Amino acid sequence: MIRPLLIAALALPLLAAKSDPLAGRVAEAPANCISLTSMQGPSIVDAHTILYTQGARVWKTGPVGACPSLAPFTTLVIDVYGGQLCKNDRFRVITPGLTIPSGYCRFTEFTPYVRVKK
């Protein structure tokens, strides 16, 4: 009984120390819109951080204010008009196992992060 508890106690710090997806990157000036061409994402990091990847550049955004149910492993349903995603565009969140999305949330500006050149 003590051995499983010891293993769980040793593994807990490893689970808590997630790798930072923006580590080794610096922020550039925010943009109001991003092109969805060759964009990967969204990747939901936490209740305040949504990432899109475009080549070597990572775009960071989040919700304006609080957004119910926004968490890792949830699905975003985004209202896209044209080929861009812009500040204040609306999205909703679907929690795994549910079919009814949350109320509407809005994106903040999009901040690009690029690797630091050595």
PDB file of N, CA and C in Angstrom, residues 13-96:
ATOM      1  N   PRO A  13       4.850  16.049  -8.861  1.00  0.00           N
ATOM      2  CA  PRO A  13       5.546  17.238  -9.363  1.00  0.00           C
ATOM      3  C   PRO A  13       5.754  17.216 -10.873  1.00  0.00           C
ATOM      4  N   LEU A  14       5.917  16.039 -11.454  1.00  0.00           N
ATOM      5  CA  LEU A  14       6.081  15.951 -12.902  1.00  0.00           C
ATOM      6  C   LEU A  14       4.812  16.346 -13.629  1.00  0.00           C
ATOM      7  N   LEU A  15       3.669  15.974 -13.099  1.00  0.00           N
ATOM      8  CA  LEU A  15       2.398  16.347 -13.708  1.00  0.00           C
ATOM      9  C   LEU A  15       2.131  17.836 -13.554  1.00  0.00           C
ATOM     10  N   ALA A  16       2.528  18.399 -12.431  1.00  0.00           N
ATOM     11  CA  ALA A  16       2.272  19.817 -12.175  1.00  0.00           C
ATOM     12  C   ALA A  16       3.158  20.719 -13.018  1.00  0.00           C
ATOM     13  N   ALA A  17       4.347  20.250 -13.400  1.00  0.00           N
ATOM     14  CA  ALA A  17       5.295  21.071 -14.150  1.00  0.00           C
ATOM     15  C   ALA A  17       5.112  20.836 -15.647  1.00  0.00           C
ATOM     16  N   LYS A  18       4.083  21.418 -16.224  1.00  0.00           N
ATOM     17  CA  LYS A  18       3.842  21.297 -17.654  1.00  0.00           C
ATOM     18  C   LYS A  18       4.900  22.097 -18.396  1.00  0.00           C
ATOM     19  N   SER A  19       5.197  21.679 -19.616  1.00  0.00           N
ATOM     20  CA  SER A  19       6.131  22.453 -20.416  1.00  0.00           C
ATOM     21  C   SER A  19       5.410  23.688 -20.949  1.00  0.00           C
ATOM     22  N   ASP A  20       6.094  24.800 -20.950  1.00  0.00           N
ATOM     23  CA  ASP A  20       5.534  26.065 -21.412  1.00  0.00           C
ATOM     24  C   ASP A  20       5.648  26.131 -22.932  1.00  0.00           C
ATOM     25  N   PRO A  21       4.545  26.209 -23.669  1.00  0.00           N
ATOM     26  CA  PRO A  21       4.617  26.235 -25.134  1.00  0.00           C
ATOM     27  C   PRO A  21       5.258  27.517 -25.673  1.00  0.00           C
ATOM     28  N   LEU A  22       5.383  28.541 -24.850  1.00  0.00           N
ATOM     29  CA  LEU A  22       5.988  29.800 -25.290  1.00  0.00           C
ATOM     30  C   LEU A  22       7.415  29.966 -24.774  1.00  0.00           C
ATOM     31  N   ALA A  23       7.975  28.935 -24.139  1.00  0.00           N
ATOM     32  CA  ALA A  23       9.343  29.003 -23.617  1.00  0.00           C
ATOM     33  C   ALA A  23      10.327  29.209 -24.761  1.00  0.00           C
ATOM     34  N   GLY A  24      11.274  30.106 -24.561  1.00  0.00           N
ATOM     35  CA  GLY A  24      12.270  30.397 -25.588  1.00  0.00           C
ATOM     36  C   GLY A  24      11.766  31.309 -26.681  1.00  0.00           C
ATOM     37  N   ARG A  25      10.619  31.919 -26.476  1.00  0.00           N
ATOM     38  CA  ARG A  25      10.035  32.814 -27.467  1.00  0.00           C
ATOM     39  C   ARG A  25       9.835  34.202 -26.860  1.00  0.00           C
ATOM     40  N   VAL A  26       9.816  35.209 -27.717  1.00  0.00           N
ATOM     41  CA  VAL A  26       9.554  36.575 -27.267  1.00  0.00           C
ATOM     42  C   VAL A  26       8.330  37.105 -28.003  1.00  0.00           C
ATOM     43  N   ALA A  27       7.600  37.960 -27.320  1.00  0.00           N
ATOM     44  CA  ALA A  27       6.382  38.543 -27.894  1.00  0.00           C
ATOM     45  C   ALA A  27       6.730  39.702 -28.819  1.00  0.00           C
ATOM     46  N   GLU A  28       5.971  39.804 -29.886  1.00  0.00           N
ATOM     47  CA  GLU A  28       6.065  40.946 -30.788  1.00  0.00           C
ATOM     48  C   GLU A  28       4.785  41.768 -30.629  1.00  0.00           C
ATOM     49  N   ALA A  29       4.633  42.790 -31.431  1.00  0.00           N
ATOM     50  CA  ALA A  29       3.463  43.668 -31.331  1.00  0.00           C
ATOM     51  C   ALA A  29       2.185  42.892 -31.670  1.00  0.00           C
ATOM     52  N   PRO A  30       1.137  43.071 -30.867  1.00  0.00           N
ATOM     53  CA  PRO A  30      -0.127  42.364 -31.127  1.00  0.00           C
ATOM     54  C   PRO A  30      -0.771  42.810 -32.431  1.00  0.00           C
ATOM     55  N   ALA A  31      -1.573  41.919 -32.985  1.00  0.00           N
ATOM     56  CA  ALA A  31      -2.323  42.204 -34.214  1.00  0.00           C
ATOM     57  C   ALA A  31      -3.808  42.018 -33.928  1.00  0.00           C
ATOM     58  N   ASN A  32      -4.638  42.749 -34.648  1.00  0.00           N
ATOM     59  CA  ASN A  32      -6.084  42.606 -34.489  1.00  0.00           C
ATOM     60  C   ASN A  32      -6.631  41.384 -35.209  1.00  0.00           C
ATOM     61  N   CYS A  33      -5.968  40.940 -36.290  1.00  0.00           N
ATOM     62  CA  CYS A  33      -6.431  39.792 -37.068  1.00  0.00           C
ATOM     63  C   CYS A  33      -5.261  38.899 -37.449  1.00  0.00           C
ATOM     64  N   ILE A  34      -5.558  37.611 -37.654  1.00  0.00           N
ATOM     65  CA  ILE A  34      -4.579  36.670 -38.181  1.00  0.00           C
ATOM     66  C   ILE A  34      -5.217  35.927 -39.347  1.00  0.00           C
ATOM     67  N   SER A  35      -4.402  35.564 -40.313  1.00  0.00           N
ATOM     68  CA  SER A  35      -4.873  34.793 -41.458  1.00  0.00           C
ATOM     69  C   SER A  35      -4.953  33.328 -41.056  1.00  0.00           C
ATOM     70  N   LEU A  36      -5.988  32.648 -41.487  1.00  0.00           N
ATOM     71  CA  LEU A  36      -6.152  31.242 -41.148  1.00  0.00           C
ATOM     72  C   LEU A  36      -5.443  30.318 -42.138  1.00  0.00           C
ATOM     73  N   THR A  37      -4.761  30.880 -43.138  1.00  0.00           N
ATOM     74  CA  THR A  37      -4.020  30.090 -44.101  1.00  0.00           C
ATOM     75  C   THR A  37      -2.848  29.416 -43.416  1.00  0.00           C
ATOM     76  N   SER A  38      -2.716  28.131 -43.585  1.00  0.00           N
ATOM     77  CA  SER A  38      -1.659  27.288 -42.998  1.00  0.00           C
ATOM     78  C   SER A  38      -1.558  27.420 -41.476  1.00  0.00           C
ATOM     79  N   MET A  39      -2.668  27.677 -40.833  1.00  0.00           N
ATOM     80  CA  MET A  39      -2.708  27.830 -39.378  1.00  0.00           C
ATOM     81  C   MET A  39      -3.062  26.492 -38.742  1.00  0.00           C
ATOM     82  N   GLN A  40      -2.401  26.167 -37.639  1.00  0.00           N
ATOM     83  CA  GLN A  40      -2.730  24.978 -36.860  1.00  0.00           C
ATOM     84  C   GLN A  40      -3.293  25.422 -35.521  1.00  0.00           C
ATOM     85  N   GLY A  41      -4.327  24.781 -35.081  1.00  0.00           N
ATOM     86  CA  GLY A  41      -4.925  25.141 -33.816  1.00  0.00           C
ATOM     87  C   GLY A  41      -6.425  25.217 -33.970  1.00  0.00           C
ATOM     88  N   PRO A  42      -7.080  25.594 -32.940  1.00  0.00           N
ATOM     89  CA  PRO A  42      -6.570  26.163 -31.690  1.00  0.00           C
ATOM     90  C   PRO A  42      -6.094  25.090 -30.718  1.00  0.00           C
ATOM     91  N   SER A  43      -5.200  25.518 -29.853  1.00  0.00           N
ATOM     92  CA  SER A  43      -4.726  24.693 -28.751  1.00  0.00           C
ATOM     93  C   SER A  43      -5.054  25.447 -27.475  1.00  0.00           C
ATOM     94  N   ILE A  44      -5.908  24.880 -26.649  1.00  0.00           N
ATOM     95  CA  ILE A  44      -6.340  25.555 -25.426  1.00  0.00           C
ATOM     96  C   ILE A  44      -5.399  25.156 -24.298  1.00  0.00           C
ATOM     97  N   VAL A  45      -4.687  26.135 -23.752  1.00  0.00           N
ATOM     98  CA  VAL A  45      -3.715  25.881 -22.685  1.00  0.00           C
ATOM     99  C   VAL A  45      -4.394  25.934 -21.329  1.00  0.00           C
ATOM    100  N   ASP A  46      -5.194  26.976 -21.107  1.00  0.00           N
ATOM    101  CA  ASP A  46      -5.927  27.141 -19.856  1.00  0.00           C
ATOM    102  C   ASP A  46      -7.119  28.055 -20.114  1.00  0.00           C
ATOM    103  N   ALA A  47      -7.779  28.505 -19.061  1.00  0.00           N
ATOM    104  CA  ALA A  47      -8.993  29.313 -19.203  1.00  0.00           C
ATOM    105  C   ALA A  47      -8.740  30.699 -19.795  1.00  0.00           C
ATOM    106  N   HIS A  48      -7.462  31.086 -19.925  1.00  0.00           N
ATOM    107  CA  HIS A  48      -7.140  32.429 -20.421  1.00  0.00           C
ATOM    108  C   HIS A  48      -6.222  32.420 -21.636  1.00  0.00           C
ATOM    109  N   THR A  49      -5.810  31.224 -22.116  1.00  0.00           N
ATOM    110  CA  THR A  49      -4.814  31.155 -23.174  1.00  0.00           C
ATOM    111  C   THR A  49      -5.227  30.181 -24.271  1.00  0.00           C
ATOM    112  N   ILE A  50      -5.290  30.706 -25.501  1.00  0.00           N
ATOM    113  CA  ILE A  50      -5.554  29.918 -26.695  1.00  0.00           C
ATOM    114  C   ILE A  50      -4.407  30.192 -27.663  1.00  0.00           C
ATOM    115  N   LEU A  51      -3.811  29.128 -28.211  1.00  0.00           N
ATOM    116  CA  LEU A  51      -2.672  29.277 -29.109  1.00  0.00           C
ATOM    117  C   LEU A  51      -3.005  28.773 -30.508  1.00  0.00           C
ATOM    118  N   TYR A  52      -2.478  29.482 -31.504  1.00  0.00           N
ATOM    119  CA  TYR A  52      -2.512  29.055 -32.896  1.00  0.00           C
ATOM    120  C   TYR A  52      -1.069  29.029 -33.370  1.00  0.00           C
ATOM    121  N   THR A  53      -0.700  28.038 -34.180  1.00  0.00           N
ATOM    122  CA  THR A  53       0.662  27.917 -34.680  1.00  0.00           C
ATOM    123  C   THR A  53       0.658  28.097 -36.187  1.00  0.00           C
ATOM    124  N   GLN A  54       1.601  28.922 -36.654  1.00  0.00           N
ATOM    125  CA  GLN A  54       1.753  29.180 -38.082  1.00  0.00           C
ATOM    126  C   GLN A  54       3.249  29.128 -38.387  1.00  0.00           C
ATOM    127  N   GLY A  55       3.728  27.969 -38.828  1.00  0.00           N
ATOM    128  CA  GLY A  55       5.160  27.801 -39.056  1.00  0.00           C
ATOM    129  C   GLY A  55       5.901  27.890 -37.735  1.00  0.00           C
ATOM    130  N   ALA A  56       6.901  28.786 -37.653  1.00  0.00           N
ATOM    131  CA  ALA A  56       7.686  28.958 -36.435  1.00  0.00           C
ATOM    132  C   ALA A  56       7.050  29.961 -35.471  1.00  0.00           C
ATOM    133  N   ARG A  57       5.984  30.608 -35.894  1.00  0.00           N
ATOM    134  CA  ARG A  57       5.335  31.637 -35.085  1.00  0.00           C
ATOM    135  C   ARG A  57       4.150  31.041 -34.329  1.00  0.00           C
ATOM    136  N   VAL A  58       4.019  31.418 -33.059  1.00  0.00           N
ATOM    137  CA  VAL A  58       2.888  31.002 -32.237  1.00  0.00           C
ATOM    138  C   VAL A  58       2.093  32.248 -31.879  1.00  0.00           C
ATOM    139  N   TRP A  59       0.797  32.228 -32.170  1.00  0.00           N
ATOM    140  CA  TRP A  59      -0.086  33.349 -31.866  1.00  0.00           C
ATOM    141  C   TRP A  59      -0.841  33.047 -30.581  1.00  0.00           C
ATOM    142  N   LYS A  60      -0.795  33.967 -29.642  1.00  0.00           N
ATOM    143  CA  LYS A  60      -1.483  33.791 -28.365  1.00  0.00           C
ATOM    144  C   LYS A  60      -2.675  34.743 -28.300  1.00  0.00           C
ATOM    145  N   THR A  61      -3.811  34.206 -27.910  1.00  0.00           N
ATOM    146  CA  THR A  61      -5.006  34.999 -27.687  1.00  0.00           C
ATOM    147  C   THR A  61      -5.731  34.411 -26.481  1.00  0.00           C
ATOM    148  N   GLY A  62      -6.879  34.912 -26.190  1.00  0.00           N
ATOM    149  CA  GLY A  62      -7.679  34.405 -25.085  1.00  0.00           C
ATOM    150  C   GLY A  62      -9.057  35.025 -25.161  1.00  0.00           C
ATOM    151  N   PRO A  63      -9.882  34.752 -24.190  1.00  0.00           N
ATOM    152  CA  PRO A  63     -11.220  35.347 -24.193  1.00  0.00           C
ATOM    153  C   PRO A  63     -11.208  36.745 -23.583  1.00  0.00           C
ATOM    154  N   VAL A  64     -12.135  37.574 -24.029  1.00  0.00           N
ATOM    155  CA  VAL A  64     -12.363  38.862 -23.383  1.00  0.00           C
ATOM    156  C   VAL A  64     -13.164  38.557 -22.122  1.00  0.00           C
ATOM    157  N   GLY A  65     -12.593  38.804 -20.960  1.00  0.00           N
ATOM    158  CA  GLY A  65     -13.258  38.462 -19.701  1.00  0.00           C
ATOM    159  C   GLY A  65     -13.282  36.964 -19.482  1.00  0.00           C
ATOM    160  N   ALA A  66     -14.235  36.514 -18.704  1.00  0.00           N
ATOM    161  CA  ALA A  66     -14.362  35.082 -18.420  1.00  0.00           C
ATOM    162  C   ALA A  66     -15.161  34.400 -19.519  1.00  0.00           C
ATOM    163  N   CYS A  67     -14.784  33.159 -19.826  1.00  0.00           N
ATOM    164  CA  CYS A  67     -15.500  32.366 -20.825  1.00  0.00           C
ATOM    165  C   CYS A  67     -15.859  31.031 -20.183  1.00  0.00           C
ATOM    166  N   PRO A  68     -17.153  30.778 -19.974  1.00  0.00           N
ATOM    167  CA  PRO A  68     -17.564  29.549 -19.293  1.00  0.00           C
ATOM    168  C   PRO A  68     -17.041  28.294 -19.990  1.00  0.00           C
ATOM    169  N   SER A  69     -16.520  27.388 -19.220  1.00  0.00           N
ATOM    170  CA  SER A  69     -16.092  26.062 -19.680  1.00  0.00           C
ATOM    171  C   SER A  69     -14.822  26.045 -20.517  1.00  0.00           C
ATOM    172  N   LEU A  70     -14.141  27.169 -20.739  1.00  0.00           N
ATOM    173  CA  LEU A  70     -12.913  27.155 -21.526  1.00  0.00           C
ATOM    174  C   LEU A  70     -11.814  26.475 -20.719  1.00  0.00           C
ATOM    175  N   ALA A  71     -11.339  25.354 -21.207  1.00  0.00           N
ATOM    176  CA  ALA A  71     -10.314  24.563 -20.519  1.00  0.00           C
ATOM    177  C   ALA A  71      -9.674  23.639 -21.550  1.00  0.00           C
ATOM    178  N   PRO A  72      -8.496  23.081 -21.224  1.00  0.00           N
ATOM    179  CA  PRO A  72      -7.901  22.106 -22.140  1.00  0.00           C
ATOM    180  C   PRO A  72      -8.887  20.969 -22.433  1.00  0.00           C
ATOM    181  N   PHE A  73      -8.779  20.418 -23.635  1.00  0.00           N
ATOM    182  CA  PHE A  73      -9.594  19.299 -24.114  1.00  0.00           C
ATOM    183  C   PHE A  73     -11.038  19.679 -24.435  1.00  0.00           C
ATOM    184  N   THR A  74     -11.385  20.963 -24.383  1.00  0.00           N
ATOM    185  CA  THR A  74     -12.695  21.382 -24.853  1.00  0.00           C
ATOM    186  C   THR A  74     -12.574  21.741 -26.334  1.00  0.00           C
ATOM    187  N   THR A  75     -13.697  21.875 -26.995  1.00  0.00           N
ATOM    188  CA  THR A  75     -13.726  22.178 -28.426  1.00  0.00           C
ATOM    189  C   THR A  75     -14.268  23.582 -28.626  1.00  0.00           C
ATOM    190  N   LEU A  76     -13.605  24.345 -29.508  1.00  0.00           N
ATOM    191  CA  LEU A  76     -14.091  25.677 -29.843  1.00  0.00           C
ATOM    192  C   LEU A  76     -14.919  25.614 -31.119  1.00  0.00           C
ATOM    193  N   VAL A  77     -16.064  26.283 -31.100  1.00  0.00           N
ATOM    194  CA  VAL A  77     -16.889  26.475 -32.291  1.00  0.00           C
ATOM    195  C   VAL A  77     -16.773  27.959 -32.601  1.00  0.00           C
ATOM    196  N   ILE A  78     -16.086  28.258 -33.704  1.00  0.00           N
ATOM    197  CA  ILE A  78     -15.723  29.642 -34.010  1.00  0.00           C
ATOM    198  C   ILE A  78     -16.542  30.156 -35.188  1.00  0.00           C
ATOM    199  N   ASP A  79     -17.070  31.368 -35.045  1.00  0.00           N
ATOM    200  CA  ASP A  79     -17.749  32.034 -36.150  1.00  0.00           C
ATOM    201  C   ASP A  79     -16.679  32.738 -36.979  1.00  0.00           C
ATOM    202  N   VAL A  80     -16.376  32.198 -38.174  1.00  0.00           N
ATOM    203  CA  VAL A  80     -15.336  32.765 -39.042  1.00  0.00           C
ATOM    204  C   VAL A  80     -16.009  33.418 -40.234  1.00  0.00           C
ATOM    205  N   TYR A  81     -15.636  34.648 -40.503  1.00  0.00           N
ATOM    206  CA  TYR A  81     -16.147  35.394 -41.642  1.00  0.00           C
ATOM    207  C   TYR A  81     -14.960  35.750 -42.520  1.00  0.00           C
ATOM    208  N   GLY A  82     -14.852  35.133 -43.692  1.00  0.00           N
ATOM    209  CA  GLY A  82     -13.699  35.352 -44.556  1.00  0.00           C
ATOM    210  C   GLY A  82     -12.554  34.446 -44.137  1.00  0.00           C
ATOM    211  N   GLY A  83     -11.348  34.820 -44.496  1.00  0.00           N
ATOM    212  CA  GLY A  83     -10.180  33.992 -44.217  1.00  0.00           C
ATOM    213  C   GLY A  83      -9.374  34.445 -43.024  1.00  0.00           C
ATOM    214  N   GLN A  84      -9.957  35.316 -42.182  1.00  0.00           N
ATOM    215  CA  GLN A  84      -9.222  35.819 -41.023  1.00  0.00           C
ATOM    216  C   GLN A  84      -9.996  35.581 -39.741  1.00  0.00           C
ATOM    217  N   LEU A  85      -9.230  35.525 -38.675  1.00  0.00           N
ATOM    218  CA  LEU A  85      -9.791  35.467 -37.328  1.00  0.00           C
ATOM    219  C   LEU A  85      -9.378  36.768 -36.661  1.00  0.00           C
ATOM    220  N   CYS A  86     -10.324  37.504 -36.112  1.00  0.00           N
ATOM    221  CA  CYS A  86     -10.035  38.839 -35.604  1.00  0.00           C
ATOM    222  C   CYS A  86     -10.441  39.016 -34.143  1.00  0.00           C
ATOM    223  N   LYS A  87      -9.853  40.041 -33.541  1.00  0.00           N
ATOM    224  CA  LYS A  87     -10.229  40.451 -32.200  1.00  0.00           C
ATOM    225  C   LYS A  87     -11.736  40.698 -32.186  1.00  0.00           C
ATOM    226  N   ASN A  88     -12.389  40.255 -31.129  1.00  0.00           N
ATOM    227  CA  ASN A  88     -13.838  40.376 -30.926  1.00  0.00           C
ATOM    228  C   ASN A  88     -14.668  39.425 -31.781  1.00  0.00           C
ATOM    229  N   ASP A  89     -14.036  38.539 -32.590  1.00  0.00           N
ATOM    230  CA  ASP A  89     -14.807  37.485 -33.251  1.00  0.00           C
ATOM    231  C   ASP A  89     -15.360  36.556 -32.174  1.00  0.00           C
ATOM    232  N   ARG A  90     -16.514  35.983 -32.445  1.00  0.00           N
ATOM    233  CA  ARG A  90     -17.192  35.173 -31.429  1.00  0.00           C
ATOM    234  C   ARG A  90     -16.855  33.690 -31.555  1.00  0.00           C
ATOM    235  N   PHE A  91     -16.843  33.022 -30.399  1.00  0.00           N
ATOM    236  CA  PHE A  91     -16.695  31.569 -30.364  1.00  0.00           C
ATOM    237  C   PHE A  91     -17.479  31.023 -29.182  1.00  0.00           C
ATOM    238  N   ARG A  92     -17.761  29.728 -29.237  1.00  0.00           N
ATOM    239  CA  ARG A  92     -18.420  29.033 -28.140  1.00  0.00           C
ATOM    240  C   ARG A  92     -17.589  27.816 -27.771  1.00  0.00           C
ATOM    241  N   VAL A  93     -17.831  27.264 -26.600  1.00  0.00           N
ATOM    242  CA  VAL A  93     -17.060  26.130 -26.095  1.00  0.00           C
ATOM    243  C   VAL A  93     -17.986  24.933 -25.919  1.00  0.00           C
ATOM    244  N   ILE A  94     -17.518  23.761 -26.382  1.00  0.00           N
ATOM    245  CA  ILE A  94     -18.254  22.517 -26.148  1.00  0.00           C
ATOM    246  C   ILE A  94     -17.402  21.646 -25.229  1.00  0.00           C
ATOM    247  N   THR A  95     -17.955  21.286 -24.098  1.00  0.00           N
ATOM    248  CA  THR A  95     -17.286  20.420 -23.132  1.00  0.00           C
ATOM    249  C   THR A  95     -17.403  18.973 -23.598  1.00  0.00           C
ATOM    250  N   PRO A  96     -16.322  18.175 -23.470  1.00  0.00           N
ATOM    251  CA  PRO A  96     -16.415  16.768 -23.885  1.00  0.00           C
ATOM    252  C   PRO A  96     -17.587  16.054 -23.213  1.00  0.00           C
TER     253      PRO A  96
END
